C-alpha positions as YAML, in Angstrom:
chain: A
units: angstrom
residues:
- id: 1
  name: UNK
  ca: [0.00, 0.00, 0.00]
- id: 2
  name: UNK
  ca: [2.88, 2.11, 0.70]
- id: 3
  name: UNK
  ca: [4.14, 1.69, -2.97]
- id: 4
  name: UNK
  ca: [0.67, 2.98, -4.20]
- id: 5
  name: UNK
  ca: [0.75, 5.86, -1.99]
- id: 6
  name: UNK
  ca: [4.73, 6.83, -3.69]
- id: 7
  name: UNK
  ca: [3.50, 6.75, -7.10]
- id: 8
  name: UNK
  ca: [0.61, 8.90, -6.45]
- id: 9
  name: UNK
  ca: [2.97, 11.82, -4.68]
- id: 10
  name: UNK
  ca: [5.54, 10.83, -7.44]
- id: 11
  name: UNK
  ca: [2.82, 12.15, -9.86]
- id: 12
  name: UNK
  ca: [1.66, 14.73, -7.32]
- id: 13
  name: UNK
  ca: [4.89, 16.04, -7.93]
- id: 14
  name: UNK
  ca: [5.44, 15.48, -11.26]
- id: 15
  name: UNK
  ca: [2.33, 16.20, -13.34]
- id: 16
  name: UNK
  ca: [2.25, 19.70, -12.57]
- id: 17
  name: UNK
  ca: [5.66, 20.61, -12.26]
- id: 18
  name: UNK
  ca: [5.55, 18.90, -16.34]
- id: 19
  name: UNK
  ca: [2.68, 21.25, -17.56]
- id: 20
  name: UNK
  ca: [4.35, 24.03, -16.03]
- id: 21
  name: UNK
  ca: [7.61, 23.45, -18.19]
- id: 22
  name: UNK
  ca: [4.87, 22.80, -21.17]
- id: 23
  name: UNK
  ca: [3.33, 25.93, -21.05]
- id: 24
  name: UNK
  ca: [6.62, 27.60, -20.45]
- id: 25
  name: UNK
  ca: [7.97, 26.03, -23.43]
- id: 26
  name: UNK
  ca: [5.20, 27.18, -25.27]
- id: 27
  name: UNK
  ca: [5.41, 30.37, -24.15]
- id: 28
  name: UNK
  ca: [8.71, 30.30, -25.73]
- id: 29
  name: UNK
  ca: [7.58, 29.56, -28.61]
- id: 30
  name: UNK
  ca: [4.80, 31.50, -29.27]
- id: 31
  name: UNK
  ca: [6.13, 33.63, -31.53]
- id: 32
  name: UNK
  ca: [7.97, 31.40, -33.98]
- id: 33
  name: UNK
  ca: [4.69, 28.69, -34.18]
- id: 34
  name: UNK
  ca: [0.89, 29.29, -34.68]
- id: 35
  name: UNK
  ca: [-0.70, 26.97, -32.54]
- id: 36
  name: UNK
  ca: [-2.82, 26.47, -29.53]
- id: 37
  name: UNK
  ca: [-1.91, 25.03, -26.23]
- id: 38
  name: UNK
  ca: [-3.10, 21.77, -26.00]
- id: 39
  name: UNK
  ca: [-2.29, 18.83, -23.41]
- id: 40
  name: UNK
  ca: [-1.02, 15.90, -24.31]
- id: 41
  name: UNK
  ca: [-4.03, 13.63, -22.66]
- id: 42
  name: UNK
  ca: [-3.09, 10.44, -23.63]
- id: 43
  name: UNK
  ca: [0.32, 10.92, -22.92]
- id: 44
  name: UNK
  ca: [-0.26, 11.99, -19.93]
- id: 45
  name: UNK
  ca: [-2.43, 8.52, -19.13]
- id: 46
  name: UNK
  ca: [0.51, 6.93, -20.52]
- id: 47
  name: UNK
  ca: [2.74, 7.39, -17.71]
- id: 48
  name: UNK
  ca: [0.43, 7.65, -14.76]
- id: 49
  name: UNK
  ca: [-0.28, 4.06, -15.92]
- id: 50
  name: UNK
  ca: [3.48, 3.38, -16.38]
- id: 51
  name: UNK
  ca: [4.58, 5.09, -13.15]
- id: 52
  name: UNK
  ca: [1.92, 2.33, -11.32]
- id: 53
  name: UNK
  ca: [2.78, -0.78, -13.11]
- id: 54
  name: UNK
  ca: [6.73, 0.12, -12.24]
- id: 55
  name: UNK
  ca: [5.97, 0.84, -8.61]
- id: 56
  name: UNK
  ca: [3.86, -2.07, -8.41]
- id: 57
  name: UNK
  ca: [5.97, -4.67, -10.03]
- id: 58
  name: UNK
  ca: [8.99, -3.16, -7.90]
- id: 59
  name: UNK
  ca: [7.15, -3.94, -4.85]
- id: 60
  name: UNK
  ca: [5.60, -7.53, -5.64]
- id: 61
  name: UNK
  ca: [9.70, -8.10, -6.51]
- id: 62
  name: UNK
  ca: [10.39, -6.99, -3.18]
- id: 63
  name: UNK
  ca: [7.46, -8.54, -1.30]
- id: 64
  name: UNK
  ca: [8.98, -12.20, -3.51]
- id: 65
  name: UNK
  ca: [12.49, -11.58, -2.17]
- id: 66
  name: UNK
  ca: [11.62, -10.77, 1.54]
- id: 67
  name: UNK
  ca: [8.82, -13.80, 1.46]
- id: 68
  name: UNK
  ca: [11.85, -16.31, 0.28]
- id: 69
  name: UNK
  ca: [14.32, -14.53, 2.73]
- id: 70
  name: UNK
  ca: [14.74, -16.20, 6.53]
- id: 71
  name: UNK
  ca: [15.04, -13.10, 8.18]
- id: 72
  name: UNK
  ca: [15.95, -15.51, 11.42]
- id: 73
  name: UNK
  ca: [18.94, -16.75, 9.47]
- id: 74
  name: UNK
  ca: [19.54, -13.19, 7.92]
- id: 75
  name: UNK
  ca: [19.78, -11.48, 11.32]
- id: 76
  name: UNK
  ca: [22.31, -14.78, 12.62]
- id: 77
  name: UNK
  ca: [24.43, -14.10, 9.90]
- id: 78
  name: UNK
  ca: [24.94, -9.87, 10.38]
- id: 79
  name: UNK
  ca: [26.02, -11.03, 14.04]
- id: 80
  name: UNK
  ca: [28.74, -13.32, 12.79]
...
């Protein structure tokens, strides 16, 4: 739950820090082009989606290395 809770302040974050720089860049350009400002929607879906499937397989790797870890035998072997 934890992992969810970092992608969604990842994109907290992100997204608008990202359509800042857009419009800036636009802004920019605004003289040499002739075109509205438009967002990128399905871009934008595109990596909220990605940012959740790499947080979430990071964590079910995670979860699948601490479930086959001993943490018994783990903890007997940092005392060593």
């Amino acid at each position: 739950m934890k992992a969810f809770f970092m992608g969604v302040k990842a994109l907290a974050y992100g997204i608008p820090v990202s359509l800042l720089i857009m419009y800036l860049i636009y802004r920019a350009q605004i003289n040499t082009f002739d075109a509205p400002f438009t967002l990128p929607w399905n871009s934008i879906l595109f990596v909220v989606i990605m940012i959740f499937m790499i947080v979430g397989a990071s964590m079910l790797y995670s979860v699948s290395k601490i479930k086959k870890d001993n943490i018994i035998d783990r903890l007997k072997q940092e005392n060593d």
